[in-house]
Each structure stands twice: as C-alpha cells, then as structure tokens.
Amino acid sequence: MLIKTTAMVTLLLTSGSLFAAPSISLPTTATFEQLAQQQAHNTPLQIIDCRDSNFYNGWPEPQQQQGGHIVGAVNIDASWLKTLDTSALQTLLHEKHLKSTLPTYLYCATDKAQQLTTALQAQGYHSITTIDQSLNHYHGKLSALPNFQQLVPASWLYALINNKHPRYAPKHGYKVVEVEWGPPAKYLLDHIPGSLYVNTNTIESEPWWNKVSNTALAKVIANLGIRYDTTVILYARNNMSAARFANFLMYAGVKDVRLLNGGWTAWSNANYPTENLPNYNKKPVAFGKPIPSNPQYIIDTAQVKSLLKMPADQQSVVSIRTWPEYIGETSGYDYIKPKGRIEGAKWGHAGSDSYHMQDFLNPDQTMKSGNEIAAQWAKWNIKPHQDVTFFCGTGWRASEAFFFAHVLGWKNISVYDGGWYQWSANKNNPIADGTITPANVH
C-alpha cells in the first residue's frame, strides 16, 4: 500500500526516533507499532479511520475478531467523498477538528486510503501516512459503542435475511419492519425483502400525536407477531419514524430492538435486492409480559416538570429542535403556532428543519461518531450520568436522539411524548425564548 505525499518535512521512523528529511516527495506508509511509538513520544498527530462507520462503531470487519476504532481516531469514510463537494468536505474536516498542519495517519483499505489522501492533499494536507496493515495487527485497546449491536449495518441485515447466521444474530426469531407515515405507497414500490409495514397513524393518536393507548399499542405489536423476546429490526426512508416505533417497543418491553444504520438509504447504497409484494404476519402472538414493562422510556408533562425542579447537573430536558426553534424564531411546524422552548430546556441539536437531523448523521445518513454526539451534548451540560429526557415537536426527532443515546450506553433516558406541541398548548406551562448560551441554562 503506497500512498504518495508531498510532505514539506517527512518523518522517518528509525528505532523509534524522529529525523527530519529533505523536502521531497516520498511514498509514506507505517505500521500500527510505529504509530504507537509516535504516540508514546507524545508527537502531535491526528488519526483518521476511513472505514465504514459501522466498523468504527464496533462491528468487526470480515475475518476480524474485534471491532471498534483506535482511541482518538475520527471517522471519515472515504466512500462519503463521492457525495461531497469541496465546500461540504471543508465543513466536515472543520467539524472533525482536523488541521492540515498536523501529521495525519489513515487506516482503511488501500483504495479508500488513496481516495482520502488525494482529497486531503487538495485541501492542503502535506504530511499523510497510511497504516499498511489491517486492525488485526493493532495490539492496543479499541474503542466501541457500548450498544453498537443495536445499530446494524445493511450488510448484517442482508446476511441475516439470507440465513447466513451473522455475528450477534437474534436468539429468538426476528421481524424486519418498515415504519412510515401514512399508507404504504413507497413500501409497495420497493422494500427490504420480508419486511412488514407499520403506518405511524396506528401507533400515534390525536390531538398531540402521542403514543396510542397501551391496549392499542399491544394490538399493533401482536399483529406484527412480536413477542417480548423477538428481535425487531426497524428502518425507514427517514429513520426518525423507525426510531419513534423503537421507543414505543422498548417502552412496551421488547428486549432487543435494533435500527438499520442509515435506514433505507444504506440498503439502497449497497444495491441489495428489494421486493414490492407486501408482507403480512399471519398469526398474532401473545407478547409474553405486561405492557408497558419499561414505562420509564416515555414520560409526560408532569414528569418533565418534576425533572426541571432538580439541579441542572442532575437532569437534562433536551430540545432536539433546530436553533431557530429553540430560540423562538419559528415553531418548526405549520400546525404548531406557539414559538419558544420549555423554560429550562437545554439545546440538544437537530438539523436544518423539523424533518432532518444533520447534526447527528454522517453524509450517508448513518449515525455520526458517538464521541461527536456526546461532545455536542456535553457543551450544554447534557451528560450520561443525568436523568435525561428528549423532546421535539411531537416526538420523532427526539426518538432518534433517544435511540442514539441508548446506543451510546446512556441509562436514564426517555422521550417526552407530548413535546413542544402539548407543552406550548397550555399557557400555564413556563416557556422561554431568545438566544442563550450553554452557561446560562439553569
């Protein structure tokens, strides 16, 4: 694996020592051992894991026993480059806090490393070194998301439905479910083979679009053939709706709820086969335990008020809404008139509007690095040891943030089902607006 660089100064590794070489163009590769030597010398450097984000999260690559990434590495999948223009790439590098002046180490397949090296050189990165080994040769500890198995790659799902028995396969049967709003128009054109369909109108109820009654939810779950020990893999064209149902299933008591990382986009990008004939579960089943078995995953207005009485370092009521929504410039919805935020709510980021979650997603719609999500929350004093509830307008964006927090291993998490819609409808509920900094949230 030879990657050409145009380094002004090339670092040569000889018995663990550093020597300055003349300004010449040389192929630059290294081993994980040599990288470790650099780190042991506290040499300033940056590491990019240019593999698929699922491997970065913790899924082992084929023929590898352990998944995850080198501690401190940032994830830029070289495959993203084909969808990024120059401006978008610059923004991505800035968000990753990468600097063109620092020695940069890459590890991924040869072709991907070459693609990213070329792109970085075009952005002024001069000292780029490729690790010429697979992670099987790395002897340090890898970092992985605590619950990475709940966020599944499209390749894993493809193997599962083709009876290939992938690692972390379900133990008691499984269901694949597409979740969308309204009749199954797109589902009937194309869907993942074997997948069932859930219309969100059957799991949400007016006027606030909250969860339906437990009896109605139990009926939906039974008709899908889901027991408490059934593994459920959910996806959507926009995974917010899938995450909404995930929250409901976890509330009900399903032990193993998983989300297809990247949703329908990931399946399509992989060019996996699809079908257009609808699937139905032919025989309803008994759930096998009381519903809800985990009522703590969904809370109401009274519980939010109780949370807000706690010190800010012990709780977080998190607004998963755009910044204009948070500061009261817009409600975010044509059917919600009041503007502002729940008084005392912290800003948890979201995206460009009420239908997007760019602050949490990679360019291919997979989940952004867990470290980056945790960091943007930490700035607003939203931390894993706290009692954390997420809300948005009516629950979809909040549910996706909730599920990502679950993948991160956060324990005391919930969704405020009523969200801004229900809170703002009662004039007695305290609201706030205007620009605020994290330090001023109390």
Tab-separated table of C-alpha atoms in Angstrom:
chain	number	residue	atom	x	y	z
A	1	MET	CA	0.000	0.000	0.000
A	2	LEU	CA	1.938	3.041	-1.227
A	3	ILE	CA	0.478	6.488	-0.746
A	4	LYS	CA	2.398	9.390	-2.268
A	5	THR	CA	2.669	12.569	-0.279
A	6	THR	CA	4.204	15.966	-0.890
A	7	ALA	CA	5.343	16.477	2.667
A	8	MET	CA	7.441	19.558	3.332
A	9	VAL	CA	9.043	17.505	6.084
A	10	THR	CA	8.781	13.729	6.031
A	11	LEU	CA	9.018	11.966	9.367
A	12	LEU	CA	11.238	8.906	9.157
A	13	LEU	CA	10.905	6.267	11.842
A	14	THR	CA	14.181	4.627	12.824
A	15	SER	CA	14.295	2.655	16.080
A	16	GLY	CA	11.578	4.870	17.462
A	17	SER	CA	13.479	8.120	16.831
A	18	LEU	CA	12.478	11.043	14.630
A	19	PHE	CA	14.693	12.554	11.955
A	20	ALA	CA	13.934	15.409	9.583
A	21	ALA	CA	14.300	14.562	5.885
A	22	PRO	CA	14.714	16.954	2.977
A	23	SER	CA	11.615	18.323	1.270
A	24	ILE	CA	10.993	15.581	-1.290
A	25	SER	CA	8.038	13.516	-2.456
A	26	LEU	CA	8.153	10.028	-0.981
A	27	PRO	CA	5.652	7.229	-0.547
A	28	THR	CA	4.687	7.175	3.153
A	29	THR	CA	3.378	4.130	4.968
A	30	ALA	CA	3.736	2.929	8.534
A	31	THR	CA	2.704	0.132	10.852
A	32	PHE	CA	0.494	0.321	13.909
A	33	GLU	CA	3.601	-0.300	16.001
A	34	GLN	CA	5.279	2.767	14.510
A	35	LEU	CA	2.146	4.814	15.152
A	36	ALA	CA	2.213	3.645	18.771
A	37	GLN	CA	5.837	4.767	19.028
A	38	GLN	CA	4.843	8.230	17.812
A	39	GLN	CA	2.069	8.391	20.361
A	40	ALA	CA	4.433	7.229	23.106
A	41	HIS	CA	6.694	10.178	22.249
A	42	ASN	CA	3.664	12.488	22.548
A	43	THR	CA	4.162	13.569	18.944
A	44	PRO	CA	1.282	15.850	17.864
A	45	LEU	CA	-0.702	13.940	15.236
A	46	GLN	CA	-4.210	13.083	14.143
A	47	ILE	CA	-5.704	9.733	13.142
A	48	ILE	CA	-8.497	9.145	10.643
A	49	ASP	CA	-10.393	5.869	10.492
A	50	CYS	CA	-11.505	5.895	6.837
A	51	ARG	CA	-13.568	2.705	7.062
A	52	ASP	CA	-17.326	2.225	7.101
A	53	SER	CA	-18.822	3.878	10.198
A	54	ASN	CA	-20.277	0.541	11.339
A	55	PHE	CA	-16.752	-0.857	11.773
A	56	TYR	CA	-15.764	2.326	13.573
A	57	ASN	CA	-18.745	1.889	15.927
A	58	GLY	CA	-17.782	-1.633	16.933
A	59	TRP	CA	-18.858	-4.144	14.291
A	60	PRO	CA	-15.934	-6.433	13.419
A	61	GLU	CA	-14.831	-6.469	9.800
A	62	PRO	CA	-14.895	-9.830	7.992
A	63	GLN	CA	-12.074	-12.074	9.212
A	64	GLN	CA	-11.572	-9.867	12.263
A	65	GLN	CA	-12.367	-10.818	15.839
A	66	GLN	CA	-12.725	-7.337	17.298
A	67	GLY	CA	-14.411	-4.201	16.066
A	68	GLY	CA	-14.117	-0.557	17.004
A	69	HIS	CA	-11.549	2.134	16.400
A	70	ILE	CA	-8.234	3.388	17.730
A	71	VAL	CA	-8.833	5.687	20.681
A	72	GLY	CA	-8.741	9.274	19.471
A	73	ALA	CA	-9.354	8.452	15.803
A	74	VAL	CA	-12.064	10.351	13.946
A	75	ASN	CA	-14.231	8.681	11.330
A	76	ILE	CA	-14.295	9.854	7.719
A	77	ASP	CA	-15.477	7.041	5.494
A	78	ALA	CA	-13.697	7.587	2.163
A	79	SER	CA	-16.929	6.482	0.441
A	80	TRP	CA	-18.529	9.750	1.530
A	81	LEU	CA	-16.268	11.671	-0.845
A	82	LYS	CA	-18.394	10.866	-3.877
A	83	THR	CA	-21.307	12.810	-2.353
A	84	LEU	CA	-19.306	15.777	-1.013
A	85	ASP	CA	-18.351	18.894	-2.934
A	86	THR	CA	-15.332	20.954	-1.885
A	87	SER	CA	-17.317	23.145	0.488
A	88	ALA	CA	-19.011	20.181	2.184
A	89	LEU	CA	-15.655	18.431	2.629
A	90	GLN	CA	-14.149	21.555	4.182
A	91	THR	CA	-17.079	21.759	6.575
A	92	LEU	CA	-16.668	18.095	7.501
A	93	LEU	CA	-12.940	18.490	8.191
A	94	HIS	CA	-13.681	21.530	10.352
A	95	GLU	CA	-16.353	19.637	12.311
A	96	LYS	CA	-13.849	16.843	12.923
A	97	HIS	CA	-11.358	19.429	14.287
A	98	LEU	CA	-8.699	18.286	11.830
A	99	LYS	CA	-5.765	20.543	10.946
A	100	SER	CA	-3.833	20.485	7.700
A	101	THR	CA	-0.597	21.295	9.550
A	102	LEU	CA	-0.571	18.148	11.702
A	103	PRO	CA	0.841	14.771	10.651
A	104	THR	CA	-2.183	12.709	9.626
A	105	TYR	CA	-2.451	8.915	9.804
A	106	LEU	CA	-5.086	6.959	7.891
A	107	TYR	CA	-6.180	3.359	8.223
A	108	CYS	CA	-8.589	1.569	5.874
A	109	ALA	CA	-8.427	-0.428	2.652
A	110	THR	CA	-5.794	0.628	0.097
A	111	ASP	CA	-8.208	2.105	-2.445
A	112	LYS	CA	-10.124	4.066	0.185
A	113	ALA	CA	-6.904	5.389	1.730
A	114	GLN	CA	-5.749	6.560	-1.702
A	115	GLN	CA	-9.046	8.377	-2.328
A	116	LEU	CA	-8.961	10.181	1.013
A	117	THR	CA	-5.267	11.015	0.686
A	118	THR	CA	-5.907	12.686	-2.666
A	119	ALA	CA	-8.817	14.656	-1.235
A	120	LEU	CA	-6.831	15.776	1.809
A	121	GLN	CA	-3.859	16.828	-0.296
A	122	ALA	CA	-6.212	19.004	-2.329
A	123	GLN	CA	-7.151	20.665	0.975
A	124	GLY	CA	-3.515	21.417	1.845
A	125	TYR	CA	-2.679	18.393	3.990
A	126	HIS	CA	1.003	17.645	3.370
A	127	SER	CA	2.035	15.012	5.901
A	128	ILE	CA	-0.206	11.990	5.312
A	129	THR	CA	0.783	8.469	6.308
A	130	THR	CA	-1.203	5.307	5.634
A	131	ILE	CA	-1.158	2.382	8.046
A	132	ASP	CA	-0.277	-0.561	5.826
A	133	GLN	CA	-1.995	-3.203	7.975
A	134	SER	CA	-5.451	-4.417	8.983
A	135	LEU	CA	-6.662	-3.795	12.526
A	136	ASN	CA	-5.866	-7.430	13.334
A	137	HIS	CA	-2.294	-6.187	13.747
A	138	TYR	CA	-3.232	-3.478	16.228
A	139	HIS	CA	-2.399	-4.571	19.774
A	140	GLY	CA	-3.867	-1.649	21.667
A	141	LYS	CA	-7.389	-1.377	23.039
A	142	LEU	CA	-10.079	-0.446	20.523
A	143	SER	CA	-12.976	1.824	21.423
A	144	ALA	CA	-16.522	0.735	20.560
A	145	LEU	CA	-20.009	1.997	21.324
A	146	PRO	CA	-21.421	0.108	24.334
A	147	ASN	CA	-24.543	-0.992	22.411
A	148	PHE	CA	-23.255	-0.965	18.842
A	149	GLN	CA	-25.139	-4.225	18.144
A	150	GLN	CA	-28.429	-2.299	18.277
A	151	LEU	CA	-27.412	-0.191	15.279
A	152	VAL	CA	-26.995	-2.721	12.498
A	153	PRO	CA	-25.194	-2.444	9.141
A	154	ALA	CA	-27.091	-3.169	5.934
A	155	SER	CA	-24.581	-5.982	5.258
A	156	TRP	CA	-25.523	-7.629	8.560
A	157	LEU	CA	-29.245	-7.447	7.767
A	158	TYR	CA	-28.641	-8.815	4.274
A	159	ALA	CA	-26.741	-11.763	5.744
A	160	LEU	CA	-29.468	-12.338	8.334
A	161	ILE	CA	-32.385	-12.491	5.906
A	162	ASN	CA	-30.343	-14.833	3.706
A	163	ASN	CA	-29.782	-17.270	6.584
A	164	LYS	CA	-26.038	-16.615	6.814
A	165	HIS	CA	-26.096	-16.513	10.649
A	166	PRO	CA	-24.044	-13.330	11.156
A	167	ARG	CA	-22.437	-12.433	14.459
A	168	TYR	CA	-24.827	-11.047	17.084
A	169	ALA	CA	-27.732	-12.768	15.327
A	170	PRO	CA	-31.150	-12.864	17.044
A	171	LYS	CA	-31.640	-15.661	19.551
A	172	HIS	CA	-35.442	-15.995	19.463
A	173	GLY	CA	-36.538	-15.107	15.965
A	174	TYR	CA	-36.820	-11.693	14.354
A	175	LYS	CA	-39.041	-9.307	12.424
A	176	VAL	CA	-37.944	-6.612	9.973
A	177	VAL	CA	-40.332	-3.661	9.916
A	178	GLU	CA	-40.518	-0.538	7.762
A	179	VAL	CA	-42.125	2.377	9.599
A	180	GLU	CA	-43.613	5.343	7.707
A	181	TRP	CA	-46.371	7.901	7.989
A	182	GLY	CA	-49.495	7.079	6.018
A	183	PRO	CA	-50.416	4.286	3.588
A	184	PRO	CA	-47.543	2.130	2.259
A	185	ALA	CA	-47.047	3.963	-1.033
A	186	LYS	CA	-43.256	3.726	-1.248
A	187	TYR	CA	-43.217	0.377	0.538
A	188	LEU	CA	-45.375	-1.131	-2.214
A	189	LEU	CA	-42.921	0.091	-4.829
A	190	ASP	CA	-39.820	-1.228	-3.094
A	191	HIS	CA	-38.894	-2.571	0.325
A	192	ILE	CA	-36.418	-4.848	2.065
A	193	PRO	CA	-37.370	-8.483	1.387
A	194	GLY	CA	-39.536	-9.946	4.105
A	195	SER	CA	-40.190	-6.641	5.855
A	196	LEU	CA	-43.556	-5.823	7.385
A	197	TYR	CA	-45.091	-2.326	7.362
A	198	VAL	CA	-46.271	-0.033	10.146
A	199	ASN	CA	-48.199	3.162	9.461
A	200	THR	CA	-47.384	5.629	12.260
A	201	ASN	CA	-51.053	6.614	12.337
A	202	THR	CA	-51.654	3.259	14.050
A	203	ILE	CA	-49.172	3.977	16.857
A	204	GLU	CA	-49.805	7.721	17.407
A	205	SER	CA	-53.055	9.430	18.339
A	206	GLU	CA	-54.511	12.901	18.002
A	207	PRO	CA	-54.606	15.621	19.164
A	208	TRP	CA	-50.903	15.657	20.191
A	209	TRP	CA	-49.647	12.690	18.136
A	210	ASN	CA	-48.653	10.958	21.336
A	211	LYS	CA	-48.374	7.202	21.733
A	212	VAL	CA	-51.705	5.394	21.385
A	213	SER	CA	-53.165	3.650	24.429
A	214	ASN	CA	-51.291	0.651	25.761
A	215	THR	CA	-54.144	-1.571	24.592
A	216	ALA	CA	-53.943	-0.216	21.043
A	217	LEU	CA	-50.145	-0.484	21.037
A	218	ALA	CA	-50.368	-4.089	22.268
A	219	LYS	CA	-52.675	-4.899	19.357
A	220	VAL	CA	-50.249	-3.459	16.786
A	221	ILE	CA	-47.376	-5.414	18.321
A	222	ALA	CA	-49.405	-8.651	18.436
A	223	ASN	CA	-50.482	-8.302	14.804
A	224	LEU	CA	-46.823	-7.977	13.789
A	225	GLY	CA	-46.049	-11.272	15.516
A	226	ILE	CA	-43.719	-9.663	18.046
A	227	ARG	CA	-43.125	-11.129	21.495
A	228	TYR	CA	-41.014	-9.510	24.208
A	229	ASP	CA	-38.080	-11.744	23.197
A	230	THR	CA	-38.412	-11.213	19.422
A	231	THR	CA	-35.591	-9.234	17.858
A	232	VAL	CA	-37.094	-6.338	15.892
A	233	ILE	CA	-35.045	-4.597	13.191
A	234	LEU	CA	-36.575	-1.279	12.144
A	235	TYR	CA	-35.888	1.032	9.223
A	236	ALA	CA	-37.489	3.924	7.349
A	237	ARG	CA	-36.883	6.218	4.392
A	238	ASN	CA	-36.067	8.747	7.127
A	239	ASN	CA	-35.122	6.825	10.260
A	240	MET	CA	-36.897	9.231	12.616
A	241	SER	CA	-40.172	7.310	12.188
A	242	ALA	CA	-38.396	3.993	12.766
A	243	ALA	CA	-36.815	5.390	15.932
A	244	ARG	CA	-40.262	6.543	17.087
A	245	PHE	CA	-41.543	2.974	16.959
A	246	ALA	CA	-38.294	1.749	18.534
A	247	ASN	CA	-39.008	3.923	21.560
A	248	PHE	CA	-42.530	2.504	21.789
A	249	LEU	CA	-41.309	-1.092	21.503
A	250	MET	CA	-38.683	-0.560	24.191
A	251	TYR	CA	-41.383	1.033	26.369
A	252	ALA	CA	-43.589	-1.999	25.789
A	253	GLY	CA	-40.781	-4.324	26.836
A	254	VAL	CA	-39.189	-5.744	23.677
A	255	LYS	CA	-35.699	-6.736	24.856
A	256	ASP	CA	-33.838	-6.488	21.543
A	257	VAL	CA	-34.825	-3.534	19.352
A	258	ARG	CA	-32.414	-2.630	16.563
A	259	LEU	CA	-32.240	0.142	13.985
A	260	LEU	CA	-30.811	-0.243	10.489
A	261	ASN	CA	-27.924	2.241	10.477
A	262	GLY	CA	-28.630	4.646	7.625
A	263	GLY	CA	-32.111	3.243	7.066
A	264	TRP	CA	-33.403	2.692	3.539
A	265	THR	CA	-30.535	4.834	2.184
A	266	ALA	CA	-27.969	2.312	3.445
A	267	TRP	CA	-29.830	-0.588	1.854
A	268	SER	CA	-30.148	1.267	-1.458
A	269	ASN	CA	-26.498	2.405	-1.454
A	270	ALA	CA	-25.424	-1.219	-1.085
A	271	ASN	CA	-27.559	-2.222	-4.096
A	272	TYR	CA	-29.132	-5.064	-2.161
A	273	PRO	CA	-32.233	-6.691	-3.675
A	274	THR	CA	-35.711	-5.407	-2.908
A	275	GLU	CA	-39.244	-6.637	-3.416
A	276	ASN	CA	-42.622	-4.995	-3.977
A	277	LEU	CA	-45.150	-7.567	-2.772
A	278	PRO	CA	-46.439	-6.692	0.719
A	279	ASN	CA	-45.753	-8.966	3.676
A	280	TYR	CA	-48.176	-9.711	6.486
A	281	ASN	CA	-47.808	-11.573	9.727
A	282	LYS	CA	-50.432	-14.301	9.505
A	283	LYS	CA	-50.844	-15.129	13.169
A	284	PRO	CA	-50.955	-12.656	16.085
A	285	VAL	CA	-48.962	-13.710	19.135
A	286	ALA	CA	-49.122	-13.039	22.852
A	287	PHE	CA	-46.488	-10.551	23.968
A	288	GLY	CA	-45.492	-12.671	26.945
A	289	LYS	CA	-45.247	-9.975	29.622
A	290	PRO	CA	-47.221	-6.902	30.763
A	291	ILE	CA	-47.234	-3.773	28.566
A	292	PRO	CA	-45.546	-1.476	29.434
A	293	SER	CA	-42.648	-3.334	31.004
A	294	ASN	CA	-40.390	-0.253	30.706
A	295	PRO	CA	-42.671	2.736	31.378
A	296	GLN	CA	-39.646	4.915	32.180
A	297	TYR	CA	-38.841	5.297	28.470
A	298	ILE	CA	-41.807	7.636	27.870
A	299	ILE	CA	-42.729	10.474	30.233
A	300	ASP	CA	-45.498	13.066	30.411
A	301	THR	CA	-45.742	16.784	31.190
A	302	ALA	CA	-45.981	16.314	34.968
A	303	GLN	CA	-42.802	14.224	34.948
A	304	VAL	CA	-40.985	16.863	32.895
A	305	LYS	CA	-41.912	19.469	35.482
A	306	SER	CA	-40.545	17.223	38.222
A	307	LEU	CA	-37.282	16.829	36.324
A	308	LEU	CA	-36.905	20.578	35.911
A	309	LYS	CA	-37.042	21.020	39.687
A	310	MET	CA	-33.831	19.023	40.007
A	311	PRO	CA	-30.409	20.732	39.760
A	312	ALA	CA	-29.195	21.251	36.184
A	313	ASP	CA	-26.206	18.951	36.717
A	314	GLN	CA	-28.546	16.076	37.635
A	315	GLN	CA	-31.114	16.342	34.848
A	316	SER	CA	-31.464	17.418	31.253
A	317	VAL	CA	-34.678	18.244	29.456
A	318	VAL	CA	-33.250	18.249	25.949
A	319	SER	CA	-34.705	20.124	22.991
A	320	ILE	CA	-33.988	18.152	19.807
A	321	ARG	CA	-35.046	21.013	17.566
A	322	THR	CA	-33.352	23.465	15.248
A	323	TRP	CA	-31.652	26.506	16.740
A	324	PRO	CA	-34.364	28.844	15.311
A	325	GLU	CA	-36.987	26.682	17.026
A	326	TYR	CA	-35.061	26.662	20.291
A	327	ILE	CA	-34.708	30.456	20.448
A	328	GLY	CA	-38.295	31.073	19.333
A	329	GLU	CA	-37.881	32.375	15.787
A	330	THR	CA	-40.159	29.641	14.439
A	331	SER	CA	-42.315	26.831	15.821
A	332	GLY	CA	-40.974	24.480	13.171
A	333	TYR	CA	-44.427	23.242	12.145
A	334	ASP	CA	-47.349	24.771	10.267
A	335	TYR	CA	-49.792	23.192	12.748
A	336	ILE	CA	-47.991	24.427	15.894
A	337	LYS	CA	-48.454	28.160	16.465
A	338	PRO	CA	-46.562	28.976	19.722
A	339	LYS	CA	-42.834	29.629	19.453
A	340	GLY	CA	-40.095	29.180	22.027
A	341	ARG	CA	-38.821	26.422	24.258
A	342	ILE	CA	-39.645	24.752	27.543
A	343	GLU	CA	-38.151	27.010	30.182
A	344	GLY	CA	-35.008	25.326	31.481
A	345	ALA	CA	-34.591	23.063	28.450
A	346	LYS	CA	-31.091	22.552	27.096
A	347	TRP	CA	-30.349	22.571	23.378
A	348	GLY	CA	-29.517	19.107	22.078
A	349	HIS	CA	-29.057	19.975	18.384
A	350	ALA	CA	-31.077	18.607	15.457
A	351	GLY	CA	-30.777	19.724	11.837
A	352	SER	CA	-31.897	22.191	9.201
A	353	ASP	CA	-35.640	21.796	9.816
A	354	SER	CA	-38.168	19.575	11.578
A	355	TYR	CA	-37.621	16.774	9.061
A	356	HIS	CA	-33.831	16.492	9.195
A	357	MET	CA	-31.196	15.507	11.771
A	358	GLN	CA	-27.915	16.508	10.115
A	359	ASP	CA	-26.259	17.250	13.480
A	360	PHE	CA	-26.463	13.521	14.264
A	361	LEU	CA	-25.814	11.976	10.868
A	362	ASN	CA	-22.912	11.278	8.552
A	363	PRO	CA	-23.163	12.207	4.863
A	364	ASP	CA	-24.513	8.708	4.108
A	365	GLN	CA	-27.249	9.073	6.789
A	366	THR	CA	-25.574	6.694	9.234
A	367	MET	CA	-25.140	7.733	12.863
A	368	LYS	CA	-22.369	10.241	13.461
A	369	SER	CA	-19.478	9.284	15.733
A	370	GLY	CA	-20.662	8.714	19.279
A	371	ASN	CA	-17.832	10.893	20.565
A	372	GLU	CA	-19.054	13.804	18.465
A	373	ILE	CA	-22.660	13.415	19.604
A	374	ALA	CA	-21.604	13.195	23.251
A	375	ALA	CA	-19.371	16.244	22.823
A	376	GLN	CA	-22.107	18.444	21.367
A	377	TRP	CA	-24.363	17.416	24.248
A	378	ALA	CA	-21.662	17.937	26.871
A	379	LYS	CA	-21.339	21.600	25.831
A	380	TRP	CA	-24.889	22.061	27.082
A	381	ASN	CA	-24.288	20.049	30.264
A	382	ILE	CA	-26.169	17.046	28.891
A	383	LYS	CA	-24.284	14.079	30.309
A	384	PRO	CA	-24.740	10.314	30.655
A	385	HIS	CA	-24.989	10.225	34.452
A	386	GLN	CA	-28.024	12.522	34.418
A	387	ASP	CA	-31.741	11.793	34.153
A	388	VAL	CA	-32.239	12.798	30.517
A	389	THR	CA	-35.435	13.250	28.532
A	390	PHE	CA	-35.570	14.264	24.875
A	391	PHE	CA	-38.350	16.214	23.193
A	392	CYS	CA	-39.022	17.895	19.849
A	393	GLY	CA	-42.293	18.967	18.264
A	394	THR	CA	-44.193	15.696	18.507
A	395	GLY	CA	-41.561	13.028	19.210
A	396	TRP	CA	-39.894	11.833	16.013
A	397	ARG	CA	-36.592	13.694	16.228
A	398	ALA	CA	-36.496	13.158	19.979
A	399	SER	CA	-36.877	9.415	19.438
A	400	GLU	CA	-33.872	9.273	17.117
A	401	ALA	CA	-31.741	11.148	19.667
A	402	PHE	CA	-33.082	8.807	22.364
A	403	PHE	CA	-32.040	5.743	20.371
A	404	PHE	CA	-28.576	7.142	19.696
A	405	ALA	CA	-28.186	7.796	23.431
A	406	HIS	CA	-29.206	4.175	24.003
A	407	VAL	CA	-26.519	3.007	21.554
A	408	LEU	CA	-24.053	5.188	23.468
A	409	GLY	CA	-24.930	3.238	26.598
A	410	TRP	CA	-26.820	6.000	28.420
A	411	LYS	CA	-29.165	4.506	31.018
A	412	ASN	CA	-31.635	7.028	32.434
A	413	ILE	CA	-33.152	8.229	29.174
A	414	SER	CA	-36.683	8.869	27.970
A	415	VAL	CA	-38.796	10.696	25.408
A	416	TYR	CA	-41.198	13.428	26.495
A	417	ASP	CA	-44.073	12.228	24.349
A	418	GLY	CA	-46.090	15.444	24.283
A	419	GLY	CA	-43.154	17.552	23.189
A	420	TRP	CA	-43.374	21.217	22.362
A	421	TYR	CA	-46.831	20.726	20.811
A	422	GLN	CA	-48.512	19.661	24.050
A	423	TRP	CA	-46.382	21.787	26.370
A	424	SER	CA	-46.981	25.020	24.473
A	425	ALA	CA	-50.741	24.431	24.188
A	426	ASN	CA	-51.129	25.091	27.920
A	427	LYS	CA	-50.429	28.763	28.671
A	428	ASN	CA	-49.687	27.882	32.293
A	429	ASN	CA	-46.574	25.926	31.295
A	430	PRO	CA	-43.474	28.139	31.533
A	431	ILE	CA	-41.758	28.895	28.227
A	432	ALA	CA	-38.746	30.962	27.190
A	433	ASP	CA	-37.276	32.351	24.000
A	434	GLY	CA	-34.297	34.348	22.796
A	435	THR	CA	-30.642	33.489	22.321
A	436	ILE	CA	-28.979	31.720	25.210
A	437	THR	CA	-25.549	30.218	25.824
A	438	PRO	CA	-24.953	26.837	27.496
A	439	ALA	CA	-23.559	28.517	30.603
A	440	ASN	CA	-26.861	30.321	31.170
A	441	VAL	CA	-29.053	27.206	31.254
A	442	HIS	CA	-30.253	26.617	34.797
